[in-house]
Short mmCIF file of C-alpha atoms in Angstrom, two decimals:
data_model
loop_
_atom_site.label_atom_id
_atom_site.label_comp_id
_atom_site.label_asym_id
_atom_site.label_seq_id
_atom_site.Cartn_x
_atom_site.Cartn_y
_atom_site.Cartn_z
CA UNK D 15 -11.37 79.16 114.35
CA UNK D 16 -12.35 82.33 113.13
CA UNK D 17 -9.71 84.59 111.57
CA UNK D 18 -9.23 88.10 110.23
CA UNK D 19 -8.54 87.86 106.33
CA UNK D 20 -8.27 91.65 105.89
CA UNK D 21 -4.48 91.95 105.16
CA UNK D 22 -4.88 89.13 102.42
CA UNK D 23 -6.85 91.97 100.10
CA UNK D 24 -6.77 95.31 101.77
CA UNK D 25 -4.90 97.71 99.55
CA UNK D 26 -1.11 98.36 100.05
CA UNK D 27 0.91 101.12 98.53
CA UNK D 28 4.19 100.56 96.94
CA UNK D 29 6.28 102.70 99.82
CA UNK D 30 4.91 100.58 102.51
CA UNK D 31 5.98 97.21 100.81
CA UNK D 32 9.54 98.96 99.61
CA UNK D 33 9.65 99.64 103.29
CA UNK D 34 8.79 96.09 104.33
CA UNK D 35 11.38 94.42 101.82
CA UNK D 36 14.26 96.48 103.39
CA UNK D 37 13.11 95.89 106.73
CA UNK D 38 13.07 91.97 105.78
CA UNK D 39 16.61 92.46 104.23
CA UNK D 40 17.78 94.10 107.65
CA UNK D 41 16.44 91.60 109.81
CA UNK D 42 17.62 88.70 107.92
CA UNK D 43 14.48 87.17 107.02
CA UNK D 44 14.26 87.54 103.55
CA UNK D 45 13.88 84.27 101.85
CA UNK D 46 17.56 83.26 101.05
CA UNK D 47 18.12 86.83 99.88
CA UNK D 48 16.59 85.63 96.52
CA UNK D 49 14.66 89.35 96.53
CA UNK D 50 17.90 91.02 96.50
CA UNK D 51 19.65 88.93 93.73
CA UNK D 52 16.70 89.41 91.36
CA UNK D 53 17.06 93.07 91.91
CA UNK D 54 20.77 93.11 91.23
CA UNK D 55 20.42 90.95 88.09
CA UNK D 56 17.55 93.52 86.85
CA UNK D 57 19.31 96.40 87.53
CA UNK D 58 22.66 94.84 85.81
CA UNK D 59 20.60 93.70 82.80
CA UNK D 60 19.34 97.25 82.45
CA UNK D 61 22.59 98.92 82.59
CA UNK D 62 24.25 96.30 80.06
CA UNK D 63 21.39 97.04 77.68
CA UNK D 64 21.72 100.93 78.23
CA UNK D 65 25.69 100.84 77.93
CA UNK D 66 25.21 98.79 74.70
CA UNK D 67 22.44 101.00 73.36
CA UNK D 68 24.32 104.20 73.63
CA UNK D 69 27.66 102.83 72.04
CA UNK D 70 25.48 100.99 69.46
CA UNK D 71 23.19 103.93 68.42
CA UNK D 72 26.33 106.13 68.27
CA UNK D 73 28.23 103.61 65.87
CA UNK D 74 24.54 103.52 63.90
CA UNK D 75 24.01 107.22 63.32
CA UNK D 76 27.67 107.40 61.76
CA UNK D 77 27.11 104.57 59.76
CA UNK D 78 23.57 105.80 58.40
CA UNK D 79 24.96 109.10 57.44
CA UNK D 80 27.40 106.75 55.30
CA UNK D 81 24.78 104.63 53.89
CA UNK D 82 21.48 104.49 55.39
CA UNK D 83 20.22 101.29 53.56
CA UNK D 84 22.55 99.18 54.80
CA UNK D 85 22.31 99.90 58.16
CA UNK D 86 18.39 99.95 58.42
CA UNK D 87 18.48 96.22 59.12
CA UNK D 88 20.43 96.36 62.21
CA UNK D 89 18.77 99.35 63.55
CA UNK D 90 15.51 97.27 63.51
CA UNK D 91 17.37 93.93 65.19
CA UNK D 92 18.73 96.34 67.79
CA UNK D 93 15.54 97.70 68.62
CA UNK D 94 13.82 94.57 68.92
CA UNK D 95 16.90 93.49 71.15
CA UNK D 96 16.55 96.40 73.41
CA UNK D 97 12.76 95.99 73.75
CA UNK D 98 13.38 92.57 74.92
CA UNK D 99 15.79 93.29 77.36
CA UNK D 100 14.03 96.08 78.61
CA UNK D 101 10.97 93.95 79.14
CA UNK D 102 13.03 91.17 80.95
CA UNK D 103 14.35 93.51 83.34
CA UNK D 104 11.02 95.22 84.15
CA UNK D 105 9.32 91.55 84.82
CA UNK D 106 12.23 90.95 86.95
CA UNK D 107 11.63 94.02 88.98
CA UNK D 108 7.81 93.52 88.78
CA UNK D 109 8.40 89.73 90.14
CA UNK D 110 10.62 91.16 93.15
CA UNK D 111 7.65 93.57 94.22
CA UNK D 112 5.08 90.92 94.11
CA UNK D 113 7.37 88.78 95.84
CA UNK D 114 7.78 91.32 98.36
CA UNK D 115 3.86 92.21 98.50
CA UNK D 116 3.09 88.48 99.17
CA UNK D 117 5.54 88.29 102.05
CA UNK D 118 3.97 91.32 103.47
CA UNK D 119 0.62 90.22 103.28
CA UNK D 120 1.01 86.66 104.63
CA UNK D 121 2.92 88.36 107.65
CA UNK D 122 0.28 90.49 108.47
CA UNK D 123 -1.96 87.94 108.08
CA UNK D 124 -0.25 85.75 110.46
CA UNK D 125 0.19 88.57 113.12
CA UNK D 126 -3.44 89.17 112.82
CA UNK D 127 -4.55 85.90 113.46
CA UNK D 128 -2.04 85.03 116.40
CA UNK D 129 0.66 83.17 114.30
CA UNK D 130 4.38 83.93 112.76
CA UNK D 131 5.18 84.04 109.53
CA UNK D 132 8.25 82.37 108.32
CA UNK D 133 9.78 82.53 104.83
CA UNK D 134 11.15 79.26 104.36
CA UNK D 135 12.76 76.37 105.74
CA UNK D 136 15.31 73.70 104.26
CA UNK D 137 14.70 70.10 105.10
CA UNK D 138 11.93 70.38 107.79
CA UNK D 139 12.46 67.96 110.58
CA UNK D 140 8.93 66.24 110.44
CA UNK D 141 8.15 62.58 110.61
CA UNK D 142 5.54 62.72 108.02
CA UNK D 143 5.92 60.67 104.48
CA UNK D 144 6.20 63.46 102.25
CA UNK D 145 9.41 64.71 104.32
CA UNK D 146 11.53 61.96 103.56
CA UNK D 147 11.36 61.68 99.89
CA UNK D 148 13.48 63.05 97.32
CA UNK D 149 16.28 66.16 97.57
CA UNK D 150 16.11 69.78 97.99
CA UNK D 151 13.32 69.57 100.65
CA UNK D 152 12.08 73.19 101.42
CA UNK D 153 8.91 74.50 103.09
CA UNK D 154 7.92 78.05 102.22
CA UNK D 155 5.76 80.62 103.37
CA UNK D 156 5.25 78.93 106.86
CA UNK D 157 2.64 80.24 109.31
CA UNK D 158 2.95 78.89 112.75
CA UNK D 159 0.67 79.33 115.84
CA UNK D 160 1.52 78.02 119.35
CA UNK D 161 -1.97 78.18 120.97
CA UNK D 162 -4.05 76.41 122.06
CA UNK D 163 -1.51 73.95 120.47
CA UNK D 164 1.36 74.04 117.82
CA UNK D 165 -0.11 73.87 114.37
CA UNK D 166 1.95 74.94 111.09
CA UNK D 167 0.48 75.74 107.50
CA UNK D 168 3.14 75.54 104.84
CA UNK D 169 3.97 74.95 101.10
CA UNK D 170 6.45 72.14 100.51
CA UNK D 171 8.84 71.23 97.65
CA UNK D 172 10.91 68.09 96.87
CA UNK D 173 12.87 67.17 93.87
CA UNK D 174 13.11 63.54 92.39
CA UNK D 175 15.41 62.24 89.81
CA UNK D 176 18.54 64.04 88.37
CA UNK D 177 19.24 66.10 85.35
CA UNK D 178 16.92 66.11 82.53
CA UNK D 179 14.79 63.73 84.38
CA UNK D 180 14.10 65.64 87.60
CA UNK D 181 10.50 66.44 88.96
CA UNK D 182 9.63 68.80 91.68
CA UNK D 183 6.60 67.60 93.60
CA UNK D 184 4.24 70.24 95.38
CA UNK D 185 2.42 69.92 98.50
CA UNK D 186 0.70 71.81 100.86
CA UNK D 187 0.56 70.64 104.52
CA UNK D 188 -0.98 71.48 107.75
CA UNK D 189 1.15 70.12 111.23
CA UNK D 190 -0.54 69.72 114.18
CA UNK D 191 1.23 68.78 117.44
CA UNK D 192 -0.63 66.09 119.55
CA UNK D 193 -0.02 65.75 123.30
CA UNK D 194 1.08 62.01 123.06
CA UNK D 195 2.29 59.54 120.53
CA UNK D 196 -0.06 57.96 118.61
CA UNK D 197 0.11 54.55 116.34
CA UNK D 198 1.03 55.26 112.81
CA UNK D 199 -2.48 55.62 110.90
CA UNK D 200 -3.04 56.94 107.42
CA UNK D 201 -6.20 58.05 105.99
CA UNK D 202 -5.83 58.09 102.04
CA UNK D 203 -8.50 60.28 100.87
CA UNK D 204 -10.49 58.77 97.50
CA UNK D 205 -11.37 62.21 96.25
CA UNK D 206 -7.99 63.54 95.32
CA UNK D 207 -6.50 59.90 94.18
CA UNK D 208 -5.12 59.79 90.39
CA UNK D 209 -6.55 57.52 87.68
CA UNK D 210 -3.97 54.89 88.75
CA UNK D 211 -4.64 54.98 92.48
CA UNK D 212 -3.58 56.85 95.46
CA UNK D 213 -1.46 59.98 95.03
CA UNK D 214 0.54 59.36 98.15
CA UNK D 215 4.27 59.20 97.64
CA UNK D 216 4.48 55.81 99.72
CA UNK D 217 2.44 52.84 99.40
CA UNK D 218 1.21 50.74 102.21
CA UNK D 219 0.77 47.02 102.53
CA UNK D 220 -2.80 46.08 101.69
CA UNK D 221 -2.95 43.62 104.90
CA UNK D 222 -3.15 46.81 107.15
CA UNK D 223 -6.25 48.06 105.29
CA UNK D 224 -9.16 48.65 107.99
CA UNK D 225 -12.62 48.58 106.76
CA UNK D 226 -15.00 50.90 108.72
CA UNK D 227 -18.66 51.10 109.01
CA UNK D 228 -20.98 53.78 107.07
CA UNK D 229 -19.71 55.87 104.36
CA UNK D 230 -16.33 56.40 105.68
CA UNK D 231 -14.66 53.92 103.43
CA UNK D 232 -16.08 55.77 100.31
CA UNK D 233 -14.38 59.03 101.31
CA UNK D 234 -11.00 57.51 102.89
CA UNK D 235 -9.10 54.04 102.94
CA UNK D 236 -7.84 53.81 106.35
CA UNK D 237 -4.42 51.95 107.15
CA UNK D 238 -3.36 51.01 110.74
CA UNK D 239 -0.40 48.47 112.12
CA UNK D 240 -1.77 44.92 112.11
CA UNK D 241 -2.95 44.17 115.74
CA UNK D 242 -4.24 48.02 116.10
CA UNK D 243 -7.41 47.42 114.82
CA UNK D 244 -9.18 48.19 118.28
CA UNK D 245 -7.20 51.09 118.88
CA UNK D 246 -7.99 52.78 115.58
CA UNK D 247 -11.70 52.23 116.44
CA UNK D 248 -11.21 53.96 119.62
CA UNK D 249 -9.72 56.67 117.78
CA UNK D 250 -12.06 56.83 114.92
CA UNK D 251 -15.18 57.09 116.66
CA UNK D 252 -18.34 57.94 114.45
CA UNK D 253 -18.50 61.51 115.48
CA UNK D 254 -14.78 61.79 114.49
CA UNK D 255 -15.37 60.05 111.21
CA UNK D 256 -18.11 62.27 110.49
CA UNK D 257 -15.94 65.43 111.08
CA UNK D 258 -13.42 63.95 108.68
CA UNK D 259 -15.76 63.47 105.96
CA UNK D 260 -17.26 66.94 106.22
CA UNK D 261 -14.48 68.74 106.44
CA UNK D 262 -11.46 67.19 105.15
CA UNK D 263 -12.92 64.43 102.67
CA UNK D 264 -9.99 66.10 100.05
CA UNK D 265 -7.32 65.86 102.14
CA UNK D 266 -4.79 63.16 102.97
CA UNK D 267 -4.30 62.49 106.64
CA UNK D 268 -1.21 60.85 108.69
CA UNK D 269 -0.85 60.22 112.01
CA UNK D 270 2.83 59.31 112.94
CA UNK D 271 4.29 59.86 116.55
CA UNK D 272 3.00 62.87 118.15
CA UNK D 273 1.98 64.68 114.86
CA UNK D 274 -1.21 65.08 112.73
CA UNK D 275 -0.72 66.01 109.20
CA UNK D 276 -3.05 67.26 106.58
CA UNK D 277 -1.76 66.94 102.96
CA UNK D 278 -2.79 68.02 99.62
CA UNK D 279 -1.13 68.45 96.22
CA UNK D 280 -1.93 72.42 96.20
CA UNK D 281 -0.43 75.54 98.00
CA UNK D 282 -2.09 76.13 101.49
CA UNK D 283 -0.26 79.73 102.18
CA UNK D 284 -1.71 81.70 99.64
CA UNK D 285 -3.41 85.16 99.29
CA UNK D 286 -7.17 83.33 98.77
CA UNK D 287 -9.32 84.05 101.70
CA UNK D 288 -11.37 81.10 100.83
CA UNK D 289 -8.31 78.41 101.17
CA UNK D 290 -7.60 80.10 104.66
CA UNK D 291 -11.38 80.02 105.77
CA UNK D 292 -11.60 76.32 104.57
CA UNK D 293 -8.33 75.30 106.58
CA UNK D 294 -9.15 76.97 109.70
CA UNK D 295 -12.65 75.15 109.66
CA UNK D 296 -10.83 72.29 109.22
CA UNK D 297 -8.34 72.43 112.10
CA UNK D 298 -11.00 74.16 114.16
CA UNK D 299 -13.60 70.90 113.58
CA UNK D 300 -10.66 68.68 114.65
CA UNK D 301 -9.03 70.58 117.66
CA UNK D 302 -11.67 69.81 120.11
CA UNK D 303 -11.65 66.05 119.51
CA UNK D 304 -7.87 65.83 119.83
CA UNK D 305 -7.92 65.70 123.56
CA UNK D 306 -9.99 62.33 123.41
CA UNK D 307 -7.14 60.71 121.38
CA UNK D 308 -4.52 62.33 124.01
CA UNK D 309 -5.99 59.78 126.51
CA UNK D 310 -5.45 56.73 124.59
CA UNK D 311 -2.39 54.46 125.68
CA UNK D 312 -0.78 51.47 124.27
CA UNK D 313 -1.50 48.47 126.55
CA UNK D 314 1.54 46.80 124.81
CA UNK D 315 4.27 48.74 126.47
CA UNK D 316 5.82 47.19 129.41
CA UNK D 317 5.17 48.80 132.37
CA UNK D 318 8.68 49.10 133.75
CA UNK D 319 8.21 51.35 136.16
CA UNK D 320 5.21 49.74 138.04
CA UNK D 321 6.65 46.19 137.81
CA UNK D 322 10.22 46.98 138.95
CA UNK D 323 10.82 45.34 142.44
CA UNK D 324 11.22 47.73 145.19
CA UNK D 325 14.61 48.37 146.89
CA UNK D 326 15.63 45.32 149.39
CA UNK D 327 17.19 46.77 152.00
CA UNK D 328 20.29 44.71 153.64
CA UNK D 329 17.95 42.33 155.77
CA UNK D 330 16.57 40.90 152.82
CA UNK D 331 13.07 42.37 153.35
CA UNK D 332 11.43 44.39 150.85
CA UNK D 333 10.49 47.85 152.28
CA UNK D 334 6.79 48.82 151.92
CA UNK D 335 5.57 51.87 150.31
CA UNK D 336 5.20 54.76 152.10
CA UNK D 337 1.70 55.51 149.93
CA UNK D 338 -0.73 53.86 147.88
CA UNK D 339 -0.19 54.05 144.37
CA UNK D 340 -3.12 56.01 142.52
CA UNK D 341 -4.93 53.84 139.74
CA UNK D 342 -3.56 56.49 136.93
CA UNK D 343 -0.01 55.36 137.59
CA UNK D 344 -0.85 51.98 136.85
CA UNK D 345 -1.72 52.94 133.16
CA UNK D 346 0.65 52.51 130.45
CA UNK D 347 2.94 55.63 129.98
CA UNK D 348 2.42 57.98 126.90
CA UNK D 349 3.91 56.13 123.73
CA UNK D 350 3.68 53.13 121.17
CA UNK D 351 5.31 49.88 121.15
CA UNK D 352 7.53 49.29 118.28
CA UNK D 353 5.38 47.37 115.71
CA UNK D 354 3.04 50.25 116.16
CA UNK D 355 4.92 53.09 115.17
CA UNK D 356 5.45 52.57 111.66
CA UNK D 357 3.11 50.99 108.92
CA UNK D 358 4.77 48.42 106.66
CA UNK D 359 5.45 49.54 103.13
CA UNK D 360 3.63 48.02 100.23
CA UNK D 361 4.61 47.70 96.59
CA UNK D 362 3.31 50.59 94.34
CA UNK D 363 1.86 48.41 91.59
CA UNK D 364 0.13 51.40 90.14
CA UNK D 365 3.52 53.10 89.29
CA UNK D 366 5.16 49.83 88.17
CA UNK D 367 2.07 49.41 85.61
CA UNK D 368 2.78 52.91 84.17
CA UNK D 369 6.32 52.28 84.03
CA UNK D 370 5.65 49.00 82.03
CA UNK D 371 3.25 50.89 79.80
CA UNK D 372 5.84 53.71 78.88
CA UNK D 373 8.33 51.09 77.94
CA UNK D 374 5.83 49.18 75.96
CA UNK D 375 4.91 52.30 73.87
CA UNK D 376 8.69 53.19 73.61
CA UNK D 377 9.84 49.96 72.42
CA UNK D 378 6.82 49.69 69.90
CA UNK D 379 7.78 53.26 68.67
CA UNK D 380 11.42 52.55 68.23
CA UNK D 381 10.76 49.40 66.16
CA UNK D 382 12.48 47.22 68.97
CA UNK D 383 9.43 44.59 68.41
CA UNK D 384 10.19 44.44 64.67
CA UNK D 385 13.92 44.11 65.17
CA UNK D 386 13.57 41.35 67.68
CA UNK D 387 11.08 39.22 65.63
CA UNK D 388 12.89 39.51 62.42
CA UNK D 389 15.70 37.57 64.00
#
């Protein structure tokens, strides 16, 4: 997948970005109106400080005529306050300009490469594991292409906890639409795991771990539903395993329903051409192998259509078929039997151990053990 990275780096003048920002606002594509709100806040802050400055300067000049020594400190405080206010307003406006330029570049980069840029989407209805956790779920800077198959690049955020204990989780994802549903399979990349194990937001029962030949296990831990081991081996042939090792060793992979997801705890939609070159190379390496996956069928599905009895006329004799059924019609229809659609969740032992360690440290620091044993 070759791409044109020039829109990410070519010079852009302010007038062009300003006109684009107005065009976005007029078309309703501005991300939640945040840019307009920020501009209004910046203008209001600047106006308040200007009004306050004019009023206060007049009063201070009058006071200094009477007694300059007493008002000198007030003048200094006012100057500092004014500088802070002007700087804050300038930073807000500058941030808005930077956001508009980022949108301009990503939008034109998408167009140059046959895709469409969308500023954001709340709670995207995707079946991947990262899309079912927490609240305030939002995908931003979505670049979506339709040919040769649907592929979507985006940054994603969700929040867990509440109040002071809130944590925002940041992900980048690539979503590729498949031509047929496949068993639920997860490749947990070993190269991006944390100190206490997997960085994925969901743990899976260890009985579903499938060991593969060669070096694949050094790079990925593969999980598939019990009873689907042979199906996983059909999907992950040696040449496909080699492609994942060579191109996606730092990415977690999930196959669920008729989607293939690539995850990482970093932004994917950026202005960095090297990131896009890497992502396009990964997707391009997988595209020509997905046709093989789409020929897979689940033999566990009941062949209801093929096994259904022909209609019986009034005389009680089954009517003969007017044609010979092709061999292809005897294959199971596309789909996955219920037990292969989702992996069984496991116990996140690493998280439990971390919580216990934190609790023990807190108890030791607070003197809880001393109070307990002194009893």
